[in-house]
Amino acid sequence: MKNYDIKDSSLAQEGRLRIDWAGKEMPVIKLIKERFSREKPLSGVRVSACLHITTETANLALALKEGGAEVVLCASNPLSTQDDVAAALVEYGVPVNAIKGEDNETYYKHIITALEHKPQITMDDGADLVSTLHKDYPKLAADVIGGTEETTTGVIRLRNMARAGKLIYPIIAVNDAQTKHFFDNRYGTGQSTIDGITRATNVLWAGRKVVVCGYGFCGRGIARRAQGLGAQVIVTEVRPIAALEAAMDGYQVMPLIKACQVGEVFITATGDMNVIDKMHILEMKDGAILANSGHFNSEINIPALESLAKSKKRVRSSVDEYTLKDGQRIYLLGEGRLINLAAAEGHPASVMDMSFANQALCLEYITRMQSKLEPAVYPVPEEIDQEVGKLKLASMNITIDSLTEEQKNYLASWELGT
Ligand SMILES: NC(=O)c1ccc[n+]([C@@H]2O[C@H](COP(=O)([O-])OP(=O)(O)OC[C@H]3O[C@@H](n4cnc5c(N)ncnc54)[C@H](O)[C@@H]3O)[C@@H](O)[C@H]2O)c1
């Protein structure tokens, strides 16, 4: 019986080429794959992974398979699947249930199919798979030894579950590894968000007034890249210290309602809901462009935008024009879903190399620990984080200094002063 659901098997050849291309930028995953191939640390482990179906995820899945894991994949967002990659993975023997543009019902049907694999390890990006297991299929947890979570929003949801006493197995917060969020969230989201908006609209960034909502790791990356292209960047925040940092990094900082009067492109990256709300939309100038790079499509209040509009039409792929009652036009990109994946290819492979090296090594760690971890959200073990950093540096041919014995003693002492 067919154990996959994809758009079109004939796209496999294109997908294979693109997976290979991304693989060239993933030297750390390559090293891990080679070792996994020899040592088979995941032999027979059933893994259900809910991740964006991209070329980088394909390289991760193939490394896990090489390590002996039985991996099935579903999408972590209805718009982020690359259908050619899904087709190629199926040919490689990794069942995928994901189609770009699937509706919500199909999205959850695919998650359920991934759960029918009876996972021993879950991999999630946003916690939709884990929350579906907990809400609707808690009995499956009997087989689960642990899981991993890729993104900020997923980690927040899982910590909330743990706090409420609802989390029934241990999960490692891969997002919180330094070699993940310092790089993936900042440089990966920074570059690919600008890429997505450019592909969707072909706007010139130089001189454009860009409002970045949220100055966390993603927001910092987006603001920096937009500024690098010549945009005038305004940052909005709710945390005083993040706002201060933005101001000292050289951006204008103000409440969003004020920024709406001048902004031309608005980009949300907060992990919050209704950040751009009805009152903001009403203040915006004709032609304002709205994009979201946060995990869920809740950062822009789309129902409010719909209710304000007298008409809506698709004017380019990934661009919907909403005409409000007074004639003002607002352009929503990628249906408010993370724009770097909806309109571009997501993060460049080189940065996903580190995120997914953490994922692969954490799966090995969970398998090794078996049932020794209590249900809780765990950090990535420090030695894994450091190892990923070292391997990445080596792959970039960068060498660094090391402490002398004298310096080690000095740094470990308190007696020596002026
Ligand atoms: N697009 C991608 O590929 C991608 C990659 C990584 C993370 N993410 C997602 O992006 C989102 C942000 O991630 P992060 O790592 O930057 O998180 P973060 O916690 O580092 O930063 C979020 C920031 O948003 C601010 N914020 C919250 N509500 C706000 C509001 N109403 N107005 C203004 N600012 C507000 C917070 O104070 C915080 O500084 C999450 O949903 C995460 O899962 C997306």
Coordinates of C-alpha atoms and ligand atoms in Angstrom, one line a residue:
M1 CA 0.0 0.0 0.0
K2 CA 1.2 3.5 -0.8
N3 CA 2.7 5.0 2.4
Y4 CA 3.2 8.5 1.1
D5 CA 1.1 11.4 -0.3
I6 CA 2.9 13.9 -2.5
K7 CA 2.1 16.2 -5.4
D8 CA 3.9 14.6 -8.3
S9 CA 6.4 11.7 -8.4
S10 CA 7.7 12.9 -11.8
L11 CA 9.4 15.8 -10.0
A12 CA 11.9 13.5 -8.3
Q13 CA 14.8 14.1 -10.7
E14 CA 14.7 17.9 -10.1
G15 CA 14.4 17.3 -6.4
R16 CA 17.4 15.0 -6.4
L17 CA 19.6 17.6 -8.1
R18 CA 18.5 20.3 -5.7
I19 CA 19.1 18.0 -2.7
D20 CA 22.6 17.3 -3.9
W21 CA 23.3 21.0 -4.5
A22 CA 22.2 21.8 -0.9
G23 CA 24.3 18.8 0.4
K24 CA 27.4 20.5 -0.9
E25 CA 26.8 23.3 1.6
M26 CA 26.3 20.9 4.5
P27 CA 29.7 19.6 5.4
V28 CA 28.8 18.9 9.0
I29 CA 25.8 16.8 8.1
K30 CA 28.0 15.0 5.6
L31 CA 30.5 14.1 8.3
I32 CA 27.7 12.9 10.6
K33 CA 26.2 10.9 7.8
E34 CA 29.5 9.1 7.1
R35 CA 29.9 8.2 10.8
F36 CA 26.2 7.2 11.1
S37 CA 26.7 5.0 8.1
R38 CA 29.6 3.1 9.8
E39 CA 28.1 3.0 13.3
K40 CA 24.4 2.8 12.7
P41 CA 23.5 4.5 16.0
L42 CA 19.8 4.8 15.1
S43 CA 19.4 1.2 14.0
G44 CA 15.6 0.4 13.7
V45 CA 14.5 3.6 15.5
R46 CA 11.2 4.8 14.2
V47 CA 11.3 8.6 13.7
S48 CA 8.2 10.7 12.8
A49 CA 9.5 14.2 11.7
C50 CA 7.3 17.2 11.1
L51 CA 9.6 19.6 9.4
H52 CA 9.6 22.0 6.4
I53 CA 10.1 19.7 3.4
T54 CA 13.1 21.4 1.9
T55 CA 16.4 20.3 0.4
E56 CA 18.1 20.7 3.8
T57 CA 15.6 18.6 5.6
A58 CA 16.1 16.0 2.9
N59 CA 19.8 15.9 3.6
L60 CA 19.0 15.5 7.3
A61 CA 16.5 12.7 6.7
L62 CA 19.0 10.8 4.5
A63 CA 21.7 11.1 7.2
L64 CA 19.3 9.7 9.8
K65 CA 18.3 6.9 7.4
E66 CA 22.0 6.1 6.9
G67 CA 22.2 5.8 10.7
G68 CA 19.6 3.1 10.6
A69 CA 16.5 5.2 11.5
E70 CA 13.1 4.5 9.9
V71 CA 12.1 8.1 9.1
V72 CA 8.7 9.3 7.9
L73 CA 8.1 13.0 7.2
C74 CA 5.2 15.4 7.1
A75 CA 5.2 19.2 6.7
S76 CA 5.4 21.7 9.5
N77 CA 3.6 24.3 7.5
P78 CA 1.0 24.0 4.7
L79 CA 3.0 26.3 2.3
S80 CA 6.6 25.3 3.0
T81 CA 6.8 22.0 1.1
Q82 CA 9.0 21.7 -1.9
D83 CA 7.1 19.2 -4.0
D84 CA 10.2 18.1 -6.0
V85 CA 12.1 17.3 -2.8
A86 CA 9.1 15.3 -1.5
A87 CA 9.1 13.3 -4.7
A88 CA 12.9 12.6 -4.5
L89 CA 12.7 11.6 -0.8
V90 CA 10.0 9.0 -1.6
E91 CA 12.3 7.6 -4.3
Y92 CA 15.1 7.4 -1.7
G93 CA 12.8 5.4 0.5
V94 CA 11.7 8.1 2.9
P95 CA 7.9 8.3 3.0
V96 CA 6.7 11.9 2.8
N97 CA 3.1 13.1 3.4
A98 CA 3.1 16.7 2.3
I99 CA 1.9 18.8 -0.6
K100 CA 2.6 22.5 -1.0
G101 CA -0.6 24.5 -0.5
E102 CA -2.5 21.7 1.3
D103 CA -5.5 22.9 3.3
N104 CA -5.6 22.7 7.1
E105 CA -7.6 19.4 7.0
T106 CA -5.0 17.7 4.8
Y107 CA -2.1 19.2 6.8
Y108 CA -3.4 17.5 10.0
K109 CA -4.3 14.3 8.1
H110 CA -0.7 14.2 7.1
I111 CA 0.5 14.7 10.7
I112 CA -1.8 11.8 11.7
T113 CA -0.3 9.6 9.0
A114 CA 3.2 10.4 10.4
L115 CA 2.0 9.4 13.9
E116 CA 0.6 6.1 12.5
H117 CA 4.3 5.2 12.1
K118 CA 4.3 4.8 15.9
P119 CA 7.3 6.9 16.5
Q120 CA 10.0 6.2 19.1
I121 CA 11.4 9.7 18.5
T122 CA 9.4 12.8 17.3
M123 CA 11.0 15.7 15.5
D124 CA 9.0 18.8 15.4
D125 CA 9.1 22.4 14.1
G126 CA 6.4 24.4 15.8
A127 CA 5.1 21.5 18.0
D128 CA 2.0 20.6 15.9
L129 CA 3.0 17.0 15.7
V130 CA 3.7 16.8 19.5
S131 CA 0.5 18.6 20.4
T132 CA -1.6 16.4 18.1
L133 CA 0.0 13.3 19.8
H134 CA -0.7 14.7 23.3
K135 CA -4.2 15.8 22.5
D136 CA -5.6 13.0 20.3
Y137 CA -3.2 10.0 20.5
P138 CA -1.7 10.0 24.0
K139 CA -1.4 6.2 24.0
L140 CA 1.3 6.5 21.3
A141 CA 3.5 8.1 23.9
A142 CA 4.1 4.6 25.4
D143 CA 6.6 3.9 22.6
V144 CA 8.2 7.4 22.5
I145 CA 11.6 7.7 24.2
G146 CA 12.0 11.4 23.3
G147 CA 11.7 14.2 20.8
T148 CA 13.3 17.3 19.5
E149 CA 11.9 20.8 18.7
E150 CA 13.4 23.0 16.0
T151 CA 12.0 26.5 16.6
T152 CA 11.3 29.2 19.1
T153 CA 7.5 29.0 18.9
G154 CA 7.6 25.2 19.4
V155 CA 9.9 25.5 22.4
I156 CA 7.5 28.1 24.0
R157 CA 4.5 25.8 23.4
L158 CA 6.4 22.8 24.9
R159 CA 7.5 24.8 27.9
N160 CA 3.9 25.9 28.5
M161 CA 2.9 22.2 28.2
A162 CA 5.6 21.2 30.7
R163 CA 4.5 23.9 33.1
A164 CA 0.9 22.8 32.9
G165 CA 2.1 19.2 33.7
K166 CA 0.9 18.0 30.3
L167 CA 4.2 17.0 28.7
I168 CA 4.4 13.2 28.7
Y169 CA 7.9 12.6 27.3
P170 CA 11.2 14.4 27.2
I171 CA 12.0 16.9 24.4
I172 CA 15.3 18.6 23.5
A173 CA 15.0 22.2 22.6
V174 CA 17.3 22.3 19.5
N175 CA 16.3 25.9 18.9
D176 CA 18.1 26.9 22.1
A177 CA 21.5 25.5 21.1
Q178 CA 23.9 28.5 20.4
T179 CA 24.9 26.9 17.1
K180 CA 21.2 27.0 16.2
H181 CA 19.5 30.3 17.1
F182 CA 22.6 32.5 16.9
F183 CA 23.0 31.6 13.3
D184 CA 19.8 30.0 11.8
N185 CA 17.4 32.5 13.4
R186 CA 19.6 35.5 12.7
Y187 CA 21.5 35.0 9.5
G188 CA 19.3 32.3 8.0
T189 CA 16.0 34.1 8.6
G190 CA 17.6 37.5 7.9
Q191 CA 18.7 36.6 4.4
S192 CA 15.9 34.3 3.4
T193 CA 13.1 36.7 4.6
I194 CA 14.5 39.5 2.4
D195 CA 14.9 36.9 -0.4
G196 CA 11.2 35.8 0.0
I197 CA 9.9 39.4 -0.1
T198 CA 12.1 40.2 -3.1
R199 CA 11.0 37.2 -5.0
A200 CA 7.3 37.9 -4.2
T201 CA 7.4 41.6 -5.1
N202 CA 10.7 42.5 -6.7
V203 CA 10.7 45.7 -4.5
L204 CA 13.8 47.9 -4.4
W205 CA 15.1 47.9 -0.8
A206 CA 17.3 51.0 -1.1
G207 CA 15.5 54.0 0.5
R208 CA 12.5 51.9 1.5
K209 CA 11.0 52.4 4.9
V210 CA 10.9 48.9 6.5
V211 CA 9.3 48.2 9.8
V212 CA 10.5 45.1 11.6
C213 CA 8.3 43.9 14.4
G214 CA 10.2 42.1 17.1
Y215 CA 14.0 42.4 17.7
G216 CA 14.7 38.8 18.8
F217 CA 17.2 36.7 16.9
C218 CA 15.1 36.7 13.7
G219 CA 14.2 40.4 13.9
R220 CA 17.9 41.3 14.3
G221 CA 18.8 39.4 11.2
I222 CA 16.0 40.8 9.1
A223 CA 16.7 44.4 10.2
R224 CA 20.5 44.1 9.6
R225 CA 20.0 42.6 6.1
A226 CA 17.3 45.2 5.1
Q227 CA 19.6 48.0 6.3
G228 CA 22.5 46.5 4.4
L229 CA 20.4 46.9 1.2
G230 CA 19.8 50.5 2.0
A231 CA 16.4 50.4 3.6
Q232 CA 15.5 52.8 6.4
V233 CA 14.6 50.4 9.2
I234 CA 12.2 51.0 12.1
V235 CA 12.0 48.5 14.9
T236 CA 9.0 47.9 17.2
E237 CA 9.4 45.9 20.4
V238 CA 7.7 45.2 23.7
R239 CA 10.8 44.2 25.7
P240 CA 12.7 47.3 26.9
I241 CA 16.2 45.8 26.6
A242 CA 15.6 44.5 23.1
A243 CA 14.2 47.9 22.1
L244 CA 17.3 49.6 23.6
E245 CA 19.6 47.2 21.7
A246 CA 17.8 48.1 18.5
A247 CA 18.2 51.8 19.2
M248 CA 21.9 51.4 19.9
D249 CA 22.3 49.2 16.8
G250 CA 21.2 52.3 14.9
Y251 CA 17.5 51.8 14.1
Q252 CA 14.6 54.0 14.9
V253 CA 12.4 52.5 17.6
M254 CA 8.8 53.5 18.1
P255 CA 5.3 52.0 18.7
L256 CA 3.9 50.2 15.8
I257 CA 0.9 52.5 15.5
K258 CA 3.3 55.4 14.9
A259 CA 5.4 53.4 12.5
C260 CA 2.3 52.6 10.4
Q261 CA 2.1 56.3 9.3
V262 CA 5.5 56.0 7.5
G263 CA 6.2 52.4 6.9
E264 CA 6.1 50.8 3.4
V265 CA 7.1 47.2 4.2
F266 CA 6.1 45.6 7.5
I267 CA 7.8 42.3 8.6
T268 CA 6.7 40.5 11.7
A269 CA 9.1 38.1 13.5
T270 CA 7.7 37.9 17.1
G271 CA 6.2 34.4 17.7
D272 CA 3.2 36.5 19.0
M273 CA -0.4 37.0 17.7
N274 CA -2.2 39.9 16.2
V275 CA 1.0 42.1 16.3
I276 CA -0.3 43.9 13.2
D277 CA -3.9 44.4 14.1
K278 CA -7.0 46.2 12.7
M279 CA -6.0 49.6 14.2
H280 CA -2.6 49.3 12.6
I281 CA -3.9 48.4 9.2
L282 CA -6.2 51.4 9.3
E283 CA -3.3 53.7 9.9
M284 CA -1.1 52.3 7.0
K285 CA -0.4 54.1 3.8
D286 CA -1.8 53.1 0.4
G287 CA 0.4 50.3 -1.0
A288 CA 1.8 49.0 2.3
I289 CA 3.3 45.5 2.1
L290 CA 2.8 43.0 4.9
A291 CA 4.9 39.9 5.4
N292 CA 5.4 37.5 8.3
S293 CA 8.5 35.5 9.1
G294 CA 7.3 34.2 12.5
H295 CA 6.3 30.5 12.8
F296 CA 2.5 30.8 12.6
N297 CA 0.3 32.9 10.4
S298 CA -1.2 34.6 13.5
E299 CA 1.2 37.6 13.7
I300 CA -0.8 39.6 11.2
N301 CA -4.6 39.7 12.0
I302 CA -5.7 38.4 8.7
P303 CA -9.4 38.0 9.6
A304 CA -9.3 41.7 10.5
L305 CA -7.7 42.6 7.2
E306 CA -10.4 40.5 5.4
S307 CA -13.2 42.3 7.3
L308 CA -11.8 45.7 6.4
A309 CA -11.5 44.9 2.7
K310 CA -14.2 45.5 0.1
S311 CA -12.3 43.3 -2.4
K312 CA -9.3 41.0 -2.6
K313 CA -7.4 39.7 -5.6
R314 CA -4.2 37.8 -6.3
V315 CA -1.9 40.2 -8.2
R316 CA 1.2 38.0 -8.3
S317 CA 1.9 34.6 -7.0
S318 CA 2.3 35.1 -3.2
V319 CA 0.8 38.6 -3.3
D320 CA -2.8 39.3 -2.4
E321 CA -4.1 42.9 -2.9
Y322 CA -6.8 43.9 -0.3
T323 CA -8.7 47.1 -1.2
L324 CA -10.1 48.7 1.9
K325 CA -13.4 50.6 1.9
D326 CA -11.7 54.0 1.4
G327 CA -9.7 52.7 -1.5
Q328 CA -6.4 52.1 0.4
R329 CA -4.6 49.0 -0.9
I330 CA -2.7 46.6 1.4
Y331 CA -0.6 43.8 0.0
L332 CA -0.3 40.6 2.1
L333 CA 2.5 38.2 1.1
G334 CA 2.4 34.5 1.3
E335 CA -1.0 34.4 3.0
G336 CA 0.8 35.7 6.2
R337 CA 2.8 32.4 6.4
L338 CA 6.5 32.5 7.0
I339 CA 7.6 34.3 3.9
N340 CA 11.0 32.9 3.5
L341 CA 9.5 29.4 3.0
A342 CA 6.3 30.5 1.3
A343 CA 7.9 32.6 -1.4
A344 CA 11.6 31.5 -1.4
E345 CA 13.5 28.4 -0.5
G346 CA 13.9 28.9 3.3
H347 CA 17.2 29.2 4.9
P348 CA 20.4 28.6 3.0
A349 CA 21.8 25.1 3.4
S350 CA 25.0 26.3 5.0
V351 CA 23.2 27.6 8.1
M352 CA 20.8 24.6 8.3
D353 CA 23.9 22.5 8.4
M354 CA 24.4 23.5 12.0
S355 CA 20.7 23.4 13.0
F356 CA 20.3 19.9 11.6
A357 CA 23.7 18.7 12.9
N358 CA 22.2 19.5 16.3
Q359 CA 19.1 17.5 15.4
A360 CA 21.0 14.5 14.2
L361 CA 23.3 14.4 17.2
C362 CA 20.4 14.9 19.6
L363 CA 18.6 11.9 18.1
E364 CA 21.7 9.8 18.7
Y365 CA 21.8 11.2 22.3
I366 CA 18.1 10.4 22.9
T367 CA 18.6 6.9 21.6
R368 CA 21.6 6.4 23.8
M369 CA 19.8 7.7 26.9
Q370 CA 16.8 5.5 26.2
S371 CA 14.3 6.1 29.0
K372 CA 16.6 7.8 31.4
L373 CA 15.2 11.3 30.7
E374 CA 12.1 12.5 32.6
P375 CA 9.3 14.3 30.7
A376 CA 10.7 17.8 30.5
V377 CA 12.1 20.3 28.0
Y378 CA 15.9 19.8 27.9
P379 CA 18.7 22.0 26.5
V380 CA 21.0 20.5 23.8
P381 CA 23.9 18.9 25.7
E382 CA 26.8 21.4 25.8
E383 CA 29.2 19.0 24.2
I384 CA 26.9 18.6 21.2
D385 CA 26.6 22.4 20.7
Q386 CA 30.4 22.8 21.0
E387 CA 31.1 19.9 18.7
V388 CA 28.8 21.4 16.0
G389 CA 30.6 24.8 16.3
K390 CA 34.0 23.1 16.0
L391 CA 33.1 21.1 13.0
K392 CA 31.5 24.1 11.2
L393 CA 34.6 26.2 11.8
A394 CA 36.8 23.4 10.5
S395 CA 34.7 23.1 7.4
M396 CA 35.2 26.8 6.8
N397 CA 38.9 26.4 7.2
I398 CA 39.0 28.7 10.1
T399 CA 41.4 28.0 13.0
I400 CA 41.4 29.8 16.3
D401 CA 43.8 30.3 19.2
S402 CA 43.7 28.1 22.4
L403 CA 44.4 29.1 26.0
T404 CA 47.9 28.6 27.3
E405 CA 48.3 26.7 30.7
E406 CA 49.1 30.1 32.2
Q407 CA 45.9 31.6 30.9
K408 CA 43.8 28.7 32.0
N409 CA 45.2 29.0 35.6
Y410 CA 44.6 32.8 35.5
L411 CA 41.0 32.4 34.3
A412 CA 40.4 29.8 37.0
S413 CA 41.8 31.9 39.9
W414 CA 40.7 34.8 41.9
E415 CA 43.8 35.9 43.8
L416 CA 45.5 37.8 40.9
G417 CA 44.4 41.4 40.5
T418 CA 46.2 44.7 39.6
Ligands
LIG1 N1 11.0 32.1 9.2 C1 11.8 31.1 9.7 O1 12.4 30.3 9.0 C2 12.0 31.1 11.2 C3 13.3 30.7 11.7 C4 13.5 30.7 13.1 C5 12.5 31.1 13.9 N2 11.3 31.5 13.4 C6 10.1 31.9 14.2 O2 10.2 33.4 14.3 C7 9.6 33.8 15.5 C8 10.6 34.7 16.3 O3 11.7 33.9 16.6 P1 13.0 34.5 17.4 O4 13.9 33.3 17.6 O5 13.4 35.7 16.8 O6 12.3 34.8 18.9 P2 12.8 35.7 20.0 O7 12.1 35.3 21.2 O8 14.3 35.8 20.0 O9 12.3 37.2 19.6 C9 10.9 37.5 19.5 C10 10.9 39.0 19.8 O10 9.6 39.5 19.5 C11 9.2 40.4 20.5 N3 7.7 40.6 20.6 C12 6.8 39.8 21.1 N4 5.6 40.3 20.9 C13 5.8 41.5 20.3 C14 4.9 42.6 19.8 N5 3.6 42.5 20.0 N6 5.4 43.6 19.2 C15 6.8 43.7 19.0 N7 7.6 42.8 19.4 C16 7.2 41.7 20.0 C17 9.8 39.8 21.8 O11 9.9 40.8 22.8 C18 11.1 39.3 21.3 O12 12.1 40.2 21.5 C19 9.1 32.5 16.2 O13 7.8 32.3 15.8 C20 10.1 31.5 15.6 O14 9.5 30.2 15.8 C21 11.1 31.5 12.0

